[in-house]
Short mmCIF file of C-alpha atoms in Angstrom, two decimals:
data_model
loop_
_atom_site.label_atom_id
_atom_site.label_comp_id
_atom_site.label_asym_id
_atom_site.label_seq_id
_atom_site.Cartn_x
_atom_site.Cartn_y
_atom_site.Cartn_z
CA MET B 1 91.13 -1.67 -49.15
CA ASN B 2 87.63 -0.92 -50.44
CA HIS B 3 86.44 -4.53 -50.65
CA LEU B 4 87.60 -7.98 -49.58
CA THR B 5 86.65 -10.26 -52.46
CA GLY B 6 89.79 -12.39 -52.18
CA LEU B 7 93.32 -12.51 -50.83
CA TYR B 8 94.89 -12.53 -54.29
CA GLY B 9 96.86 -9.34 -54.83
CA LEU B 10 96.81 -8.18 -51.21
CA HIS B 11 100.16 -7.10 -49.79
CA ALA B 12 101.64 -8.88 -46.78
CA ASP B 13 101.41 -5.65 -44.78
CA THR B 14 97.63 -5.58 -45.32
CA LEU B 15 97.30 -9.17 -44.13
CA HIS B 16 99.46 -8.49 -41.07
CA ASP B 17 97.36 -5.44 -40.24
CA LEU B 18 94.12 -7.46 -40.38
CA LEU B 19 95.66 -10.28 -38.33
CA ASP B 20 97.00 -7.89 -35.68
CA LEU B 21 93.63 -6.18 -35.35
CA ALA B 22 91.90 -9.58 -35.17
CA ALA B 23 94.33 -10.73 -32.47
CA GLY B 24 93.30 -7.75 -30.36
CA TYR B 25 89.65 -8.58 -30.83
CA ARG B 26 90.38 -12.21 -29.95
CA GLU B 27 91.72 -11.05 -26.58
CA GLY B 28 88.49 -9.14 -26.07
CA LEU B 29 86.43 -12.22 -26.84
CA ASN B 30 88.28 -14.06 -24.07
CA ARG B 31 87.23 -11.46 -21.48
CA GLU B 32 84.09 -11.52 -19.36
CA PRO B 33 82.06 -9.57 -20.15
CA GLU B 34 82.88 -8.94 -23.80
CA ILE B 35 82.95 -5.16 -24.26
CA PHE B 36 84.02 -3.51 -27.52
CA ALA B 37 84.04 0.05 -28.74
CA PRO B 38 80.99 0.62 -31.00
CA VAL B 39 83.11 1.76 -33.92
CA LEU B 40 80.34 0.79 -36.37
CA ALA B 41 77.41 2.36 -34.51
CA ASN B 42 74.50 3.17 -36.86
CA ARG B 43 76.02 1.08 -39.66
CA ARG B 44 73.97 -1.64 -41.37
CA VAL B 45 75.52 -4.81 -42.83
CA ALA B 46 73.54 -6.95 -45.27
CA LEU B 47 74.28 -10.68 -44.99
CA VAL B 48 73.41 -11.84 -48.51
CA PHE B 49 73.67 -15.63 -48.49
CA PHE B 50 72.67 -17.67 -51.54
CA GLU B 51 74.09 -20.83 -49.92
CA ASN B 52 73.57 -22.37 -46.50
CA SER B 53 76.02 -21.45 -43.74
CA THR B 54 76.36 -21.76 -39.98
CA ARG B 55 79.84 -20.63 -38.84
CA THR B 56 80.41 -17.93 -41.45
CA ARG B 57 76.96 -16.37 -41.27
CA PHE B 58 76.65 -16.35 -37.49
CA SER B 59 80.21 -15.13 -36.96
CA PHE B 60 79.66 -12.19 -39.32
CA GLU B 61 76.43 -11.37 -37.49
CA LEU B 62 78.16 -11.52 -34.11
CA ALA B 63 81.11 -9.52 -35.42
CA ALA B 64 78.86 -6.73 -36.66
CA ARG B 65 76.88 -6.61 -33.42
CA HIS B 66 80.02 -6.57 -31.26
CA LEU B 67 81.07 -3.43 -33.13
CA GLY B 68 77.69 -1.75 -32.81
CA ALA B 69 76.36 -2.40 -36.34
CA GLY B 70 72.95 -3.74 -37.26
CA THR B 71 72.49 -6.66 -39.64
CA LEU B 72 69.94 -7.59 -42.28
CA SER B 73 69.71 -11.28 -43.11
CA PHE B 74 68.92 -12.40 -46.65
CA THR B 75 68.28 -15.95 -47.79
CA ALA B 76 67.66 -16.73 -51.43
CA ALA B 77 64.93 -19.31 -50.79
CA SER B 78 62.71 -16.81 -48.96
CA SER B 79 63.51 -13.80 -51.15
CA SER B 80 62.41 -12.44 -54.50
CA VAL B 81 65.22 -14.45 -56.10
CA SER B 82 62.75 -17.34 -56.04
CA LYS B 83 60.54 -15.17 -58.28
CA GLY B 84 63.33 -14.47 -60.78
CA GLU B 85 65.01 -11.38 -59.33
CA THR B 86 68.60 -10.98 -60.53
CA LEU B 87 71.64 -10.59 -58.29
CA SER B 88 72.19 -7.03 -59.48
CA ASP B 89 68.57 -6.11 -58.73
CA THR B 90 68.85 -7.64 -55.28
CA ILE B 91 71.95 -5.55 -54.54
CA ARG B 92 70.42 -2.34 -55.88
CA ASN B 93 67.29 -2.81 -53.79
CA LEU B 94 69.36 -3.35 -50.67
CA GLU B 95 71.39 -0.24 -51.56
CA ALA B 96 68.14 1.71 -51.71
CA MET B 97 67.47 0.57 -48.14
CA LYS B 98 70.73 2.35 -47.23
CA VAL B 99 72.79 -0.65 -46.15
CA ASP B 100 76.46 0.17 -45.64
CA ALA B 101 78.15 -3.11 -46.66
CA PHE B 102 77.45 -6.48 -48.25
CA VAL B 103 78.65 -9.84 -46.99
CA LEU B 104 78.02 -12.16 -49.92
CA ARG B 105 78.02 -15.93 -50.25
CA HIS B 106 77.16 -17.20 -53.70
CA PRO B 107 77.50 -20.50 -55.62
CA SER B 108 79.03 -18.79 -58.67
CA SER B 109 82.75 -18.07 -58.82
CA GLY B 110 83.33 -14.37 -59.39
CA ALA B 111 80.02 -13.26 -57.87
CA ALA B 112 81.74 -11.15 -55.20
CA ASP B 113 83.87 -9.32 -57.78
CA PHE B 114 80.75 -8.73 -59.88
CA VAL B 115 78.89 -7.18 -56.94
CA ALA B 116 81.94 -5.05 -56.10
CA SER B 117 81.84 -3.71 -59.66
CA ILE B 118 78.25 -2.46 -59.39
CA THR B 119 78.22 -0.92 -55.89
CA ASP B 120 80.25 1.64 -54.00
CA ARG B 121 79.52 -0.13 -50.69
CA PRO B 122 82.19 -2.45 -49.31
CA VAL B 123 81.76 -6.07 -50.41
CA ILE B 124 83.11 -8.96 -48.36
CA ASN B 125 83.31 -12.35 -50.02
CA ALA B 126 81.93 -15.03 -47.69
CA GLY B 127 82.67 -17.72 -50.28
CA ASP B 128 81.94 -17.67 -54.03
CA GLY B 129 81.80 -20.93 -55.93
CA THR B 130 85.22 -22.56 -56.08
CA HIS B 131 86.99 -19.18 -56.23
CA GLU B 132 87.92 -17.80 -52.78
CA HIS B 133 86.85 -17.64 -49.13
CA PRO B 134 89.19 -14.95 -47.79
CA THR B 135 87.95 -14.62 -44.20
CA GLN B 136 88.16 -18.39 -43.70
CA ALA B 137 91.80 -18.29 -44.76
CA LEU B 138 92.48 -15.33 -42.48
CA LEU B 139 91.04 -17.13 -39.47
CA ASP B 140 93.06 -20.23 -40.34
CA ILE B 141 96.21 -18.12 -40.58
CA LEU B 142 95.43 -16.38 -37.29
CA THR B 143 94.95 -19.77 -35.62
CA LEU B 144 98.30 -21.00 -36.95
CA ARG B 145 100.02 -17.76 -35.90
CA GLU B 146 98.64 -18.07 -32.37
CA TYR B 147 99.90 -21.65 -32.12
CA PHE B 148 103.36 -21.21 -33.64
CA GLY B 149 103.97 -17.52 -32.98
CA LYS B 150 104.77 -16.97 -36.67
CA ILE B 151 103.76 -17.89 -40.22
CA LYS B 152 106.96 -17.35 -42.19
CA GLY B 153 108.84 -20.60 -42.72
CA LEU B 154 106.03 -22.90 -41.60
CA LYS B 155 105.20 -25.96 -43.69
CA ILE B 156 101.42 -26.23 -44.04
CA MET B 157 99.79 -29.22 -45.72
CA ILE B 158 96.27 -28.94 -47.13
CA LEU B 159 94.56 -32.33 -47.32
CA GLY B 160 91.48 -33.28 -49.32
CA ASP B 161 89.40 -31.96 -52.20
CA ILE B 162 91.71 -29.24 -53.50
CA LEU B 163 89.99 -29.14 -56.90
CA HIS B 164 86.67 -27.78 -55.66
CA SER B 165 87.84 -25.88 -52.57
CA ARG B 166 87.67 -22.10 -52.29
CA VAL B 167 89.18 -22.48 -48.81
CA ALA B 168 92.28 -24.15 -50.27
CA ARG B 169 92.77 -21.39 -52.84
CA SER B 170 92.56 -18.57 -50.30
CA ASN B 171 94.83 -20.38 -47.87
CA ILE B 172 97.45 -21.05 -50.53
CA ILE B 173 97.44 -17.38 -51.54
CA GLY B 174 97.44 -15.96 -48.02
CA LEU B 175 99.94 -18.34 -46.47
CA LYS B 176 102.38 -17.99 -49.35
CA THR B 177 102.11 -14.18 -49.21
CA LEU B 178 103.18 -14.38 -45.55
CA GLY B 179 106.12 -16.67 -46.27
CA ALA B 180 104.84 -20.16 -45.48
CA GLU B 181 105.59 -23.23 -47.57
CA ILE B 182 102.50 -25.05 -48.83
CA ALA B 183 101.87 -28.61 -49.86
CA VAL B 184 98.65 -30.24 -51.02
CA CYS B 185 97.70 -33.88 -50.64
CA ALA B 186 94.84 -35.55 -52.49
CA PRO B 187 94.07 -38.20 -55.07
CA THR B 188 95.01 -36.93 -58.53
CA THR B 189 91.33 -36.67 -59.48
CA LEU B 190 90.86 -34.03 -56.75
CA LEU B 191 93.87 -31.92 -57.74
CA PRO B 192 93.56 -28.98 -60.17
CA GLY B 193 95.53 -29.16 -63.38
CA ARG B 194 98.94 -27.50 -63.18
CA ILE B 195 98.60 -27.11 -59.40
CA ASP B 196 102.39 -27.10 -59.14
CA GLN B 197 102.42 -23.74 -60.97
CA LEU B 198 100.98 -22.19 -57.80
CA GLY B 199 104.31 -22.87 -56.11
CA VAL B 200 103.05 -25.68 -53.90
CA GLN B 201 104.46 -29.12 -53.31
CA VAL B 202 102.19 -31.98 -54.34
CA PHE B 203 101.77 -35.27 -52.47
CA THR B 204 99.48 -38.12 -53.44
CA GLY B 205 100.45 -40.20 -50.40
CA ILE B 206 99.37 -39.07 -46.95
CA ASP B 207 102.33 -40.53 -45.00
CA GLU B 208 104.86 -38.46 -46.94
CA ALA B 209 102.69 -35.35 -46.64
CA LEU B 210 102.33 -35.72 -42.87
CA ALA B 211 106.05 -36.28 -42.44
CA TRP B 212 106.70 -33.00 -44.34
CA ALA B 213 104.15 -30.83 -42.53
CA ASP B 214 104.23 -28.68 -39.41
CA ALA B 215 100.41 -28.50 -39.45
CA ALA B 216 97.52 -29.83 -41.51
CA ILE B 217 94.38 -28.15 -42.84
CA VAL B 218 91.84 -30.88 -43.60
CA LEU B 219 89.13 -30.02 -46.13
CA ARG B 220 85.56 -31.24 -46.17
CA LEU B 221 84.98 -33.90 -48.78
CA GLN B 222 81.90 -32.84 -50.69
CA LEU B 223 79.96 -36.08 -50.56
CA GLU B 224 78.57 -35.74 -54.08
CA ARG B 225 82.13 -36.32 -55.35
CA ALA B 226 81.76 -39.99 -54.45
CA THR B 227 79.02 -40.35 -57.06
CA GLY B 228 80.61 -37.97 -59.55
CA GLY B 229 83.48 -40.26 -60.48
CA PHE B 230 86.15 -38.32 -58.56
CA ILE B 231 86.78 -41.10 -56.02
CA PRO B 232 85.95 -44.83 -56.06
CA SER B 233 83.95 -44.69 -52.82
CA LEU B 234 83.79 -42.85 -49.51
CA GLU B 235 85.21 -45.91 -47.76
CA GLU B 236 88.27 -46.03 -50.01
CA TYR B 237 88.82 -42.29 -49.72
CA SER B 238 88.65 -42.50 -45.94
CA ALA B 239 91.04 -45.44 -45.82
CA SER B 240 93.62 -43.64 -47.97
CA TYR B 241 93.18 -39.97 -47.07
CA GLY B 242 91.15 -39.77 -43.88
CA LEU B 243 93.18 -38.28 -41.01
CA THR B 244 93.14 -40.89 -38.24
CA ASP B 245 95.14 -41.82 -35.17
CA GLU B 246 96.50 -44.80 -37.06
CA LYS B 247 98.16 -42.52 -39.62
CA LEU B 248 99.33 -40.06 -36.96
CA ASP B 249 100.82 -42.88 -34.88
CA ARG B 250 103.20 -43.55 -37.77
CA LEU B 251 104.26 -39.90 -37.61
CA LYS B 252 105.18 -40.02 -33.90
CA ARG B 253 105.02 -36.24 -33.35
CA LEU B 254 102.32 -33.76 -32.45
CA LEU B 255 100.48 -32.26 -35.41
CA PRO B 256 98.10 -29.28 -35.10
CA VAL B 257 94.97 -30.00 -37.17
CA LEU B 258 92.57 -27.43 -38.65
CA HIS B 259 89.28 -27.95 -40.50
CA PRO B 260 86.99 -25.23 -41.93
CA GLY B 261 83.82 -27.22 -41.19
CA PRO B 262 81.35 -28.69 -41.49
CA ILE B 263 83.01 -32.01 -40.71
CA ASN B 264 82.22 -35.34 -42.29
CA ARG B 265 83.22 -37.40 -39.28
CA GLU B 266 84.95 -40.71 -39.95
CA ILE B 267 85.39 -39.79 -43.61
CA GLU B 268 88.01 -37.04 -43.98
CA ILE B 269 88.78 -36.93 -40.26
CA SER B 270 88.18 -39.27 -37.36
CA ASN B 271 86.24 -38.34 -34.24
CA LEU B 272 89.35 -38.64 -32.09
CA VAL B 273 91.43 -36.33 -34.28
CA ALA B 274 88.62 -33.80 -34.66
CA ASP B 275 87.94 -33.58 -30.93
CA ARG B 276 91.36 -34.08 -29.31
CA ILE B 277 92.58 -30.98 -27.49
CA GLN B 278 95.26 -32.67 -25.37
CA PRO B 279 97.32 -35.89 -25.31
CA PRO B 280 97.42 -38.85 -25.37
CA GLY B 281 97.65 -38.92 -29.12
CA TYR B 282 99.64 -37.22 -31.85
CA SER B 283 97.20 -34.49 -32.88
CA SER B 284 95.96 -31.22 -31.44
CA SER B 285 92.56 -30.12 -32.73
CA MET B 286 92.35 -26.39 -33.44
CA LEU B 287 88.73 -26.49 -34.62
CA MET B 288 87.15 -24.53 -31.77
CA GLU B 289 89.96 -21.95 -31.83
CA GLN B 290 89.14 -21.47 -35.50
CA VAL B 291 85.49 -20.78 -34.70
CA THR B 292 86.34 -18.12 -32.10
CA ASN B 293 89.00 -16.63 -34.37
CA GLY B 294 86.37 -16.43 -37.10
CA VAL B 295 84.45 -13.86 -35.08
CA ALA B 296 87.64 -11.89 -34.35
CA VAL B 297 88.79 -11.89 -37.99
CA ARG B 298 85.39 -10.77 -39.26
CA MET B 299 85.35 -7.98 -36.68
CA ALA B 300 88.73 -6.84 -38.01
CA VAL B 301 87.56 -6.92 -41.64
CA LEU B 302 84.34 -5.03 -40.91
CA HIS B 303 86.31 -2.50 -38.85
CA ARG B 304 88.82 -1.81 -41.62
CA LEU B 305 86.19 -1.52 -44.36
CA LEU B 306 83.52 0.45 -42.50
CA ALA B 307 85.12 2.49 -39.69
CA ARG B 308 85.87 5.59 -41.76
#
């Protein structure tokens, strides 16, 4: 594996290897003090972010530092991009500074593959347009594997804006590669055309989707969709598709709930469901486990791509 621009095309053995390595790093993160072998000593990782980020950016920075690597932080607004510099020129200039890898977030789908085509340094896709977000899917899968002890045979429902979600695409690919069954649930206006051709089950009603699922991944509703004609209003979306105790009470069984963040509270997910880590109630929030697993997964990816 020379780059990680997406999960599409990766073999199950590769995914298992990354997850197993990440699980080991997760155990290390639970220890006090956190001590890791500096397998990336004297390496430099460029965090090239053309979009805002909190969890992804900071977890990559922590992951690199845990492994002994240095990081360079790039933001488009304060860079020469604001003066008209192209993406390829940005990458070539960073190459000339002798960075060893690129972690790229970009608003254009395919940007990570483009950068991988013009550099011999490893490229890690931290989210490109509506294409893929592979490390987010890997941390979601690791979180599910920790909870259930397996992935194969699980029924995972992805709820929300499937049409515009790079997280949904990477999760569908990765989970199916590892043998899970996938369903999506959303209003028809937020479902891609021919979504069924991806081998997923499609629900437009949340009660049926919840009854089918072993766990739910709730997606952030991009608020501009409310004014873009995709949904009638935020209030109506929340009433029909927001994950609340009222809907879970009808299910009458515990449901692990994941969310990639950031959360629109009381829109796609209620405060109680987002924050509940123990009963009473019929949900178990995995959100903080996801954040910790994000550091572990990104450590594993950096290790595999750079420790040579």
